[in-house]
């Protein structure tokens, strides 16, 4: 019906965010129930949850309560992009949509970490250890492994920059897999992504390295979330985002829900 009316249809997909801050999903086959180990864990809960069975109600409940207690900071529960199986799950959801419907685009929202304070889940920490020990001698490996029981975050503390790059790279790999899924299923479909307008802040605060996504042509269209009520700031942020996007189209998110009608018009004209 949309195509008959001359309209395009773009499927909006919350990529990493899978449940809100309120009640947990009612559907028992929702991903949070069969795969709670895929959910991102904040650093303050890392030690506590490292000894809890991820399949127990206590594990998911603790995560849900943590998120619920911080409604001004966190949007909900996120699936981690670190593990290959979790990445394939998320890419598979997008693939299924594109295969089923003759859509014109896929728009990725929440393609990020809640903050740089995530993901400290047990499986992610184990994968990071495996990544690091490849470059360690037996003595150093033994030194760090001996501290693991008492300090489950020892590898992240000992190699902080590598830890940051490890998580950033995993998210970029997820974007690459989503792009591949979209283009293989329906080559003409456009892939867009909502990004934080300041590329530096996006990478530092949410491990969303969209500058790399642009340079590697992983996304067709960038949609900076310029949700400011100050017009001058809006103009400067859009200008900066356009420079990072390069030759890729830029669709500015103006945050109309925060603006008056005259402010909306001014931002659209800008």
PDB file of C-alpha atoms in Angstrom:
ATOM      1  CA  UNK A   1       0.000   0.000   0.000  1.00  0.00           C
ATOM      2  CA  UNK A   2       2.878   2.379   0.792  1.00  0.00           C
ATOM      3  CA  UNK A   3       4.547   1.714  -2.545  1.00  0.00           C
ATOM      4  CA  UNK A   4       1.269   2.226  -4.362  1.00  0.00           C
ATOM      5  CA  UNK A   5       1.072   5.657  -2.725  1.00  0.00           C
ATOM      6  CA  UNK A   6       4.634   6.529  -3.732  1.00  0.00           C
ATOM      7  CA  UNK A   7       6.052   6.034  -0.241  1.00  0.00           C
ATOM      8  CA  UNK A   8       9.147   4.182   0.897  1.00  0.00           C
ATOM      9  CA  UNK A   9       9.113   1.854   3.908  1.00  0.00           C
ATOM     10  CA  UNK A  10      12.114   1.623   6.214  1.00  0.00           C
ATOM     11  CA  UNK A  11      12.039  -0.946   9.024  1.00  0.00           C
ATOM     12  CA  UNK A  12      13.114   0.597  12.337  1.00  0.00           C
ATOM     13  CA  UNK A  13      15.101  -1.965  14.353  1.00  0.00           C
ATOM     14  CA  UNK A  14      16.344  -1.555  17.913  1.00  0.00           C
ATOM     15  CA  UNK A  15      19.556  -3.506  17.419  1.00  0.00           C
ATOM     16  CA  UNK A  16      21.161  -4.034  20.832  1.00  0.00           C
ATOM     17  CA  UNK A  17      18.328  -2.799  23.046  1.00  0.00           C
ATOM     18  CA  UNK A  18      15.903  -5.701  23.533  1.00  0.00           C
ATOM     19  CA  UNK A  19      13.772  -4.803  26.580  1.00  0.00           C
ATOM     20  CA  UNK A  20      12.726  -1.565  28.256  1.00  0.00           C
ATOM     21  CA  UNK A  21      13.184  -0.356  31.822  1.00  0.00           C
ATOM     22  CA  UNK A  22       9.696  -1.387  32.918  1.00  0.00           C
ATOM     23  CA  UNK A  23       8.354  -4.909  33.178  1.00  0.00           C
ATOM     24  CA  UNK A  24      10.209  -7.785  31.541  1.00  0.00           C
ATOM     25  CA  UNK A  25       8.702  -9.153  28.292  1.00  0.00           C
ATOM     26  CA  UNK A  26       5.718 -11.471  28.721  1.00  0.00           C
ATOM     27  CA  UNK A  27       6.616 -13.782  25.807  1.00  0.00           C
ATOM     28  CA  UNK A  28       8.644 -16.645  27.255  1.00  0.00           C
ATOM     29  CA  UNK A  29      10.565 -17.120  24.010  1.00  0.00           C
ATOM     30  CA  UNK A  30      11.832 -13.535  24.128  1.00  0.00           C
ATOM     31  CA  UNK A  31      15.621 -13.548  23.908  1.00  0.00           C
ATOM     32  CA  UNK A  32      16.113 -12.434  27.523  1.00  0.00           C
ATOM     33  CA  UNK A  33      14.793 -15.792  28.783  1.00  0.00           C
ATOM     34  CA  UNK A  34      16.549 -18.448  26.668  1.00  0.00           C
ATOM     35  CA  UNK A  35      19.749 -16.395  26.338  1.00  0.00           C
ATOM     36  CA  UNK A  36      20.263 -14.251  29.457  1.00  0.00           C
ATOM     37  CA  UNK A  37      24.020 -14.825  29.116  1.00  0.00           C
ATOM     38  CA  UNK A  38      23.947 -12.620  26.002  1.00  0.00           C
ATOM     39  CA  UNK A  39      22.764  -9.592  27.979  1.00  0.00           C
ATOM     40  CA  UNK A  40      25.249  -6.824  28.724  1.00  0.00           C
ATOM     41  CA  UNK A  41      26.371  -6.565  32.331  1.00  0.00           C
ATOM     42  CA  UNK A  42      27.471  -3.301  33.986  1.00  0.00           C
ATOM     43  CA  UNK A  43      30.813  -3.168  35.769  1.00  0.00           C
ATOM     44  CA  UNK A  44      29.245  -2.757  39.261  1.00  0.00           C
ATOM     45  CA  UNK A  45      27.480  -6.135  38.868  1.00  0.00           C
ATOM     46  CA  UNK A  46      30.366  -8.000  37.227  1.00  0.00           C
ATOM     47  CA  UNK A  47      31.837  -9.608  40.336  1.00  0.00           C
ATOM     48  CA  UNK A  48      28.430 -10.485  41.783  1.00  0.00           C
ATOM     49  CA  UNK A  49      27.073 -12.078  38.588  1.00  0.00           C
ATOM     50  CA  UNK A  50      30.313 -13.889  37.785  1.00  0.00           C
ATOM     51  CA  UNK A  51      29.312 -16.551  40.315  1.00  0.00           C
ATOM     52  CA  UNK A  52      25.589 -16.706  39.471  1.00  0.00           C
ATOM     53  CA  UNK A  53      24.166 -19.227  36.993  1.00  0.00           C
ATOM     54  CA  UNK A  54      22.976 -17.133  34.049  1.00  0.00           C
ATOM     55  CA  UNK A  55      19.978 -19.466  33.602  1.00  0.00           C
ATOM     56  CA  UNK A  56      18.718 -18.841  37.131  1.00  0.00           C
ATOM     57  CA  UNK A  57      15.930 -16.280  37.707  1.00  0.00           C
ATOM     58  CA  UNK A  58      18.300 -14.472  40.072  1.00  0.00           C
ATOM     59  CA  UNK A  59      20.632 -13.510  37.210  1.00  0.00           C
ATOM     60  CA  UNK A  60      18.036 -11.845  34.975  1.00  0.00           C
ATOM     61  CA  UNK A  61      16.248 -10.393  37.972  1.00  0.00           C
ATOM     62  CA  UNK A  62      19.385  -8.708  39.249  1.00  0.00           C
ATOM     63  CA  UNK A  63      20.085  -7.174  35.851  1.00  0.00           C
ATOM     64  CA  UNK A  64      16.493  -5.985  35.481  1.00  0.00           C
ATOM     65  CA  UNK A  65      16.485  -4.367  38.926  1.00  0.00           C
ATOM     66  CA  UNK A  66      19.749  -2.580  38.188  1.00  0.00           C
ATOM     67  CA  UNK A  67      18.365  -1.102  34.968  1.00  0.00           C
ATOM     68  CA  UNK A  68      15.039  -0.230  36.576  1.00  0.00           C
ATOM     69  CA  UNK A  69      16.816   1.701  39.335  1.00  0.00           C
ATOM     70  CA  UNK A  70      18.485   3.985  36.768  1.00  0.00           C
ATOM     71  CA  UNK A  71      15.700   5.145  34.408  1.00  0.00           C
ATOM     72  CA  UNK A  72      17.447   8.456  33.699  1.00  0.00           C
ATOM     73  CA  UNK A  73      20.678   6.739  32.638  1.00  0.00           C
ATOM     74  CA  UNK A  74      19.650   3.465  31.000  1.00  0.00           C
ATOM     75  CA  UNK A  75      16.998   2.549  28.424  1.00  0.00           C
ATOM     76  CA  UNK A  76      16.731  -1.131  29.280  1.00  0.00           C
ATOM     77  CA  UNK A  77      18.437  -4.469  28.700  1.00  0.00           C
ATOM     78  CA  UNK A  78      20.925  -4.771  25.845  1.00  0.00           C
ATOM     79  CA  UNK A  79      22.237  -7.823  24.011  1.00  0.00           C
ATOM     80  CA  UNK A  80      26.028  -7.770  23.789  1.00  0.00           C
ATOM     81  CA  UNK A  81      27.715  -7.715  20.368  1.00  0.00           C
ATOM     82  CA  UNK A  82      30.747  -9.593  21.706  1.00  0.00           C
ATOM     83  CA  UNK A  83      29.812 -13.250  21.240  1.00  0.00           C
ATOM     84  CA  UNK A  84      29.545 -14.645  17.681  1.00  0.00           C
ATOM     85  CA  UNK A  85      26.234 -16.388  18.445  1.00  0.00           C
ATOM     86  CA  UNK A  86      24.641 -13.194  19.766  1.00  0.00           C
ATOM     87  CA  UNK A  87      25.835 -11.224  16.736  1.00  0.00           C
ATOM     88  CA  UNK A  88      24.394 -13.831  14.385  1.00  0.00           C
ATOM     89  CA  UNK A  89      21.101 -13.712  16.279  1.00  0.00           C
ATOM     90  CA  UNK A  90      20.804  -9.940  15.814  1.00  0.00           C
ATOM     91  CA  UNK A  91      21.872 -10.057  12.172  1.00  0.00           C
ATOM     92  CA  UNK A  92      19.403 -12.910  11.678  1.00  0.00           C
ATOM     93  CA  UNK A  93      16.489 -10.825  12.959  1.00  0.00           C
ATOM     94  CA  UNK A  94      17.302  -8.123  10.408  1.00  0.00           C
ATOM     95  CA  UNK A  95      17.780 -10.732   7.654  1.00  0.00           C
ATOM     96  CA  UNK A  96      14.364 -12.208   8.402  1.00  0.00           C
ATOM     97  CA  UNK A  97      12.656  -8.814   8.087  1.00  0.00           C
ATOM     98  CA  UNK A  98      14.369  -8.021   4.788  1.00  0.00           C
ATOM     99  CA  UNK A  99      13.571 -11.448   3.339  1.00  0.00           C
ATOM    100  CA  UNK A 100       9.907 -11.314   4.361  1.00  0.00           C
ATOM    101  CA  UNK A 101       9.036  -7.792   3.239  1.00  0.00           C
ATOM    102  CA  UNK A 102       9.838  -5.705   0.167  1.00  0.00           C
ATOM    103  CA  UNK A 103      11.099  -2.830   2.278  1.00  0.00           C
ATOM    104  CA  UNK A 104      13.248   0.018   0.980  1.00  0.00           C
ATOM    105  CA  UNK A 105      15.460   0.449   4.011  1.00  0.00           C
ATOM    106  CA  UNK A 106      16.491  -0.774   7.444  1.00  0.00           C
ATOM    107  CA  UNK A 107      17.091   1.808  10.148  1.00  0.00           C
ATOM    108  CA  UNK A 108      19.261   0.732  13.084  1.00  0.00           C
ATOM    109  CA  UNK A 109      18.611   2.381  16.423  1.00  0.00           C
ATOM    110  CA  UNK A 110      20.396   1.643  19.721  1.00  0.00           C
ATOM    111  CA  UNK A 111      23.387   0.258  17.824  1.00  0.00           C
ATOM    112  CA  UNK A 112      25.585   0.992  20.801  1.00  0.00           C
ATOM    113  CA  UNK A 113      26.484   0.084  24.374  1.00  0.00           C
ATOM    114  CA  UNK A 114      24.386   1.702  27.131  1.00  0.00           C
ATOM    115  CA  UNK A 115      27.665   3.282  28.290  1.00  0.00           C
ATOM    116  CA  UNK A 116      31.345   2.423  28.328  1.00  0.00           C
ATOM    117  CA  UNK A 117      30.617   0.777  31.696  1.00  0.00           C
ATOM    118  CA  UNK A 118      29.163  -2.280  29.890  1.00  0.00           C
ATOM    119  CA  UNK A 119      29.721  -5.284  28.891  1.00  0.00           C
ATOM    120  CA  UNK A 120      31.290  -7.047  31.841  1.00  0.00           C
ATOM    121  CA  UNK A 121      29.395 -10.310  31.471  1.00  0.00           C
ATOM    122  CA  UNK A 122      31.165 -13.539  32.346  1.00  0.00           C
ATOM    123  CA  UNK A 123      31.277 -14.777  28.735  1.00  0.00           C
ATOM    124  CA  UNK A 124      32.642 -11.473  27.444  1.00  0.00           C
ATOM    125  CA  UNK A 125      35.358 -11.392  30.099  1.00  0.00           C
ATOM    126  CA  UNK A 126      36.335 -14.934  29.130  1.00  0.00           C
ATOM    127  CA  UNK A 127      36.516 -14.007  25.443  1.00  0.00           C
ATOM    128  CA  UNK A 128      38.645 -10.977  26.251  1.00  0.00           C
ATOM    129  CA  UNK A 129      41.017 -13.114  28.300  1.00  0.00           C
ATOM    130  CA  UNK A 130      41.377 -15.479  25.338  1.00  0.00           C
ATOM    131  CA  UNK A 131      42.135 -12.508  23.108  1.00  0.00           C
ATOM    132  CA  UNK A 132      44.830 -11.168  25.449  1.00  0.00           C
ATOM    133  CA  UNK A 133      46.652 -14.363  26.412  1.00  0.00           C
ATOM    134  CA  UNK A 134      47.594 -14.998  22.802  1.00  0.00           C
ATOM    135  CA  UNK A 135      50.157 -12.222  23.246  1.00  0.00           C
ATOM    136  CA  UNK A 136      51.312 -13.101  26.771  1.00  0.00           C
ATOM    137  CA  UNK A 137      54.202 -15.253  27.855  1.00  0.00           C
ATOM    138  CA  UNK A 138      53.597 -18.137  30.290  1.00  0.00           C
ATOM    139  CA  UNK A 139      54.784 -16.111  33.287  1.00  0.00           C
ATOM    140  CA  UNK A 140      52.477 -13.150  32.681  1.00  0.00           C
ATOM    141  CA  UNK A 141      49.576 -15.412  31.853  1.00  0.00           C
ATOM    142  CA  UNK A 142      50.015 -17.307  35.116  1.00  0.00           C
ATOM    143  CA  UNK A 143      50.354 -14.048  37.051  1.00  0.00           C
ATOM    144  CA  UNK A 144      47.019 -12.715  35.804  1.00  0.00           C
ATOM    145  CA  UNK A 145      45.190 -16.042  35.946  1.00  0.00           C
ATOM    146  CA  UNK A 146      46.132 -16.482  39.587  1.00  0.00           C
ATOM    147  CA  UNK A 147      44.268 -13.270  40.370  1.00  0.00           C
ATOM    148  CA  UNK A 148      41.156 -14.123  38.354  1.00  0.00           C
ATOM    149  CA  UNK A 149      39.183 -15.732  41.170  1.00  0.00           C
ATOM    150  CA  UNK A 150      39.505 -12.726  43.465  1.00  0.00           C
ATOM    151  CA  UNK A 151      39.601 -10.148  40.647  1.00  0.00           C
ATOM    152  CA  UNK A 152      37.395 -11.261  37.728  1.00  0.00           C
ATOM    153  CA  UNK A 153      38.085  -7.931  35.958  1.00  0.00           C
ATOM    154  CA  UNK A 154      41.866  -8.241  36.168  1.00  0.00           C
ATOM    155  CA  UNK A 155      42.439  -8.466  32.418  1.00  0.00           C
ATOM    156  CA  UNK A 156      40.264  -5.401  31.714  1.00  0.00           C
ATOM    157  CA  UNK A 157      42.150  -3.460  34.389  1.00  0.00           C
ATOM    158  CA  UNK A 158      45.560  -4.556  33.165  1.00  0.00           C
ATOM    159  CA  UNK A 159      44.821  -3.790  29.501  1.00  0.00           C
ATOM    160  CA  UNK A 160      42.275  -0.928  29.532  1.00  0.00           C
ATOM    161  CA  UNK A 161      42.883   0.410  26.017  1.00  0.00           C
ATOM    162  CA  UNK A 162      42.806  -3.055  24.512  1.00  0.00           C
ATOM    163  CA  UNK A 163      39.593  -3.727  26.437  1.00  0.00           C
ATOM    164  CA  UNK A 164      38.038  -0.609  24.957  1.00  0.00           C
ATOM    165  CA  UNK A 165      39.136  -1.519  21.423  1.00  0.00           C
ATOM    166  CA  UNK A 166      37.898  -5.085  21.906  1.00  0.00           C
ATOM    167  CA  UNK A 167      34.359  -3.915  22.613  1.00  0.00           C
ATOM    168  CA  UNK A 168      34.360  -1.257  19.891  1.00  0.00           C
ATOM    169  CA  UNK A 169      35.562  -3.772  17.322  1.00  0.00           C
ATOM    170  CA  UNK A 170      32.826  -6.240  18.270  1.00  0.00           C
ATOM    171  CA  UNK A 171      30.103  -3.657  17.669  1.00  0.00           C
ATOM    172  CA  UNK A 172      31.617  -2.666  14.332  1.00  0.00           C
ATOM    173  CA  UNK A 173      31.733  -6.351  13.393  1.00  0.00           C
ATOM    174  CA  UNK A 174      28.027  -6.606  14.217  1.00  0.00           C
ATOM    175  CA  UNK A 175      27.275  -3.666  11.910  1.00  0.00           C
ATOM    176  CA  UNK A 176      29.296  -5.393   9.200  1.00  0.00           C
ATOM    177  CA  UNK A 177      27.298  -8.605   9.652  1.00  0.00           C
ATOM    178  CA  UNK A 178      23.996  -6.707   9.546  1.00  0.00           C
ATOM    179  CA  UNK A 179      25.057  -4.948   6.358  1.00  0.00           C
ATOM    180  CA  UNK A 180      25.983  -8.278   4.797  1.00  0.00           C
ATOM    181  CA  UNK A 181      22.641  -9.797   5.818  1.00  0.00           C
ATOM    182  CA  UNK A 182      20.705  -6.860   4.332  1.00  0.00           C
ATOM    183  CA  UNK A 183      22.583  -6.641   1.050  1.00  0.00           C
ATOM    184  CA  UNK A 184      22.546 -10.386   0.429  1.00  0.00           C
ATOM    185  CA  UNK A 185      18.814 -10.640   1.093  1.00  0.00           C
ATOM    186  CA  UNK A 186      17.815  -7.556  -0.918  1.00  0.00           C
ATOM    187  CA  UNK A 187      20.732  -5.621  -2.478  1.00  0.00           C
ATOM    188  CA  UNK A 188      18.801  -2.405  -3.097  1.00  0.00           C
ATOM    189  CA  UNK A 189      17.767  -1.928   0.530  1.00  0.00           C
ATOM    190  CA  UNK A 190      19.354   1.119   2.215  1.00  0.00           C
ATOM    191  CA  UNK A 191      20.922   0.732   5.645  1.00  0.00           C
ATOM    192  CA  UNK A 192      20.728   3.743   7.948  1.00  0.00           C
ATOM    193  CA  UNK A 193      21.814   4.146  11.555  1.00  0.00           C
ATOM    194  CA  UNK A 194      20.993   6.537  14.378  1.00  0.00           C
ATOM    195  CA  UNK A 195      24.272   7.782  15.851  1.00  0.00           C
ATOM    196  CA  UNK A 196      25.355  10.207  18.533  1.00  0.00           C
ATOM    197  CA  UNK A 197      26.157  13.472  16.742  1.00  0.00           C
ATOM    198  CA  UNK A 198      29.660  13.896  18.155  1.00  0.00           C
ATOM    199  CA  UNK A 199      31.657  10.987  16.739  1.00  0.00           C
ATOM    200  CA  UNK A 200      34.283  11.325  19.464  1.00  0.00           C
ATOM    201  CA  UNK A 201      31.718  11.232  22.254  1.00  0.00           C
ATOM    202  CA  UNK A 202      29.950   8.321  20.549  1.00  0.00           C
ATOM    203  CA  UNK A 203      33.115   6.221  20.583  1.00  0.00           C
ATOM    204  CA  UNK A 204      34.209   7.290  24.060  1.00  0.00           C
ATOM    205  CA  UNK A 205      30.885   7.133  25.878  1.00  0.00           C
ATOM    206  CA  UNK A 206      28.995   4.403  24.002  1.00  0.00           C
ATOM    207  CA  UNK A 207      31.752   2.547  22.099  1.00  0.00           C
ATOM    208  CA  UNK A 208      29.916   3.473  18.890  1.00  0.00           C
ATOM    209  CA  UNK A 209      32.770   4.130  16.463  1.00  0.00           C
ATOM    210  CA  UNK A 210      30.638   5.382  13.615  1.00  0.00           C
ATOM    211  CA  UNK A 211      33.540   7.249  12.069  1.00  0.00           C
ATOM    212  CA  UNK A 212      34.901   3.799  11.192  1.00  0.00           C
ATOM    213  CA  UNK A 213      31.478   2.721   9.905  1.00  0.00           C
ATOM    214  CA  UNK A 214      31.580   5.668   7.504  1.00  0.00           C
ATOM    215  CA  UNK A 215      35.159   5.127   6.351  1.00  0.00           C
ATOM    216  CA  UNK A 216      34.431   1.434   5.697  1.00  0.00           C
ATOM    217  CA  UNK A 217      31.069   2.119   3.986  1.00  0.00           C
ATOM    218  CA  UNK A 218      29.218  -0.160   6.408  1.00  0.00           C
ATOM    219  CA  UNK A 219      26.183   2.141   6.550  1.00  0.00           C
ATOM    220  CA  UNK A 220      24.515   3.967   3.656  1.00  0.00           C
ATOM    221  CA  UNK A 221      22.915   6.831   5.592  1.00  0.00           C
ATOM    222  CA  UNK A 222      23.797   8.370   8.957  1.00  0.00           C
ATOM    223  CA  UNK A 223      21.156   9.868  11.226  1.00  0.00           C
ATOM    224  CA  UNK A 224      22.773  11.941  13.990  1.00  0.00           C
ATOM    225  CA  UNK A 225      20.512  12.358  17.008  1.00  0.00           C
ATOM    226  CA  UNK A 226      20.838  16.116  17.407  1.00  0.00           C
ATOM    227  CA  UNK A 227      18.358  16.399  20.247  1.00  0.00           C
ATOM    228  CA  UNK A 228      19.293  19.846  21.534  1.00  0.00           C
ATOM    229  CA  UNK A 229      16.982  22.759  22.198  1.00  0.00           C
ATOM    230  CA  UNK A 230      19.716  25.276  21.327  1.00  0.00           C
ATOM    231  CA  UNK A 231      19.632  26.186  17.633  1.00  0.00           C
ATOM    232  CA  UNK A 232      23.284  27.203  17.379  1.00  0.00           C
ATOM    233  CA  UNK A 233      24.329  23.895  18.932  1.00  0.00           C
ATOM    234  CA  UNK A 234      22.068  22.078  16.491  1.00  0.00           C
ATOM    235  CA  UNK A 235      23.736  23.740  13.504  1.00  0.00           C
ATOM    236  CA  UNK A 236      27.263  23.075  14.770  1.00  0.00           C
ATOM    237  CA  UNK A 237      26.539  19.421  15.591  1.00  0.00           C
ATOM    238  CA  UNK A 238      24.932  18.730  12.224  1.00  0.00           C
ATOM    239  CA  UNK A 239      27.863  20.414  10.502  1.00  0.00           C
ATOM    240  CA  UNK A 240      30.375  18.311  12.435  1.00  0.00           C
ATOM    241  CA  UNK A 241      28.421  15.102  11.784  1.00  0.00           C
ATOM    242  CA  UNK A 242      28.281  15.847   8.067  1.00  0.00           C
ATOM    243  CA  UNK A 243      32.066  16.151   7.984  1.00  0.00           C
ATOM    244  CA  UNK A 244      32.416  12.691   9.550  1.00  0.00           C
ATOM    245  CA  UNK A 245      29.760  11.134   7.283  1.00  0.00           C
ATOM    246  CA  UNK A 246      31.734  12.267   4.248  1.00  0.00           C
ATOM    247  CA  UNK A 247      29.990  11.279   1.024  1.00  0.00           C
ATOM    248  CA  UNK A 248      27.248   9.397   2.849  1.00  0.00           C
ATOM    249  CA  UNK A 249      23.834  11.093   3.070  1.00  0.00           C
ATOM    250  CA  UNK A 250      23.005  12.607   6.430  1.00  0.00           C
ATOM    251  CA  UNK A 251      19.466  12.619   7.791  1.00  0.00           C
ATOM    252  CA  UNK A 252      19.401  14.840  10.859  1.00  0.00           C
ATOM    253  CA  UNK A 253      17.274  13.718  13.795  1.00  0.00           C
ATOM    254  CA  UNK A 254      15.970  17.022  15.142  1.00  0.00           C
ATOM    255  CA  UNK A 255      14.365  15.803  18.386  1.00  0.00           C
ATOM    256  CA  UNK A 256      11.016  17.372  17.560  1.00  0.00           C
ATOM    257  CA  UNK A 257       9.508  16.054  20.792  1.00  0.00           C
ATOM    258  CA  UNK A 258      11.628  18.586  22.695  1.00  0.00           C
ATOM    259  CA  UNK A 259      10.915  21.589  20.463  1.00  0.00           C
ATOM    260  CA  UNK A 260       8.196  24.155  19.810  1.00  0.00           C
ATOM    261  CA  UNK A 261       6.688  24.363  16.327  1.00  0.00           C
ATOM    262  CA  UNK A 262       8.838  27.396  15.453  1.00  0.00           C
ATOM    263  CA  UNK A 263      11.998  25.642  16.689  1.00  0.00           C
ATOM    264  CA  UNK A 264      11.136  22.597  14.578  1.00  0.00           C
ATOM    265  CA  UNK A 265      10.790  24.792  11.486  1.00  0.00           C
ATOM    266  CA  UNK A 266      14.102  26.533  12.206  1.00  0.00           C
ATOM    267  CA  UNK A 267      15.953  23.226  12.569  1.00  0.00           C
ATOM    268  CA  UNK A 268      14.384  21.763   9.434  1.00  0.00           C
ATOM    269  CA  UNK A 269      15.398  24.857   7.463  1.00  0.00           C
ATOM    270  CA  UNK A 270      18.926  24.713   8.884  1.00  0.00           C
TER     271      UNK A 270
END
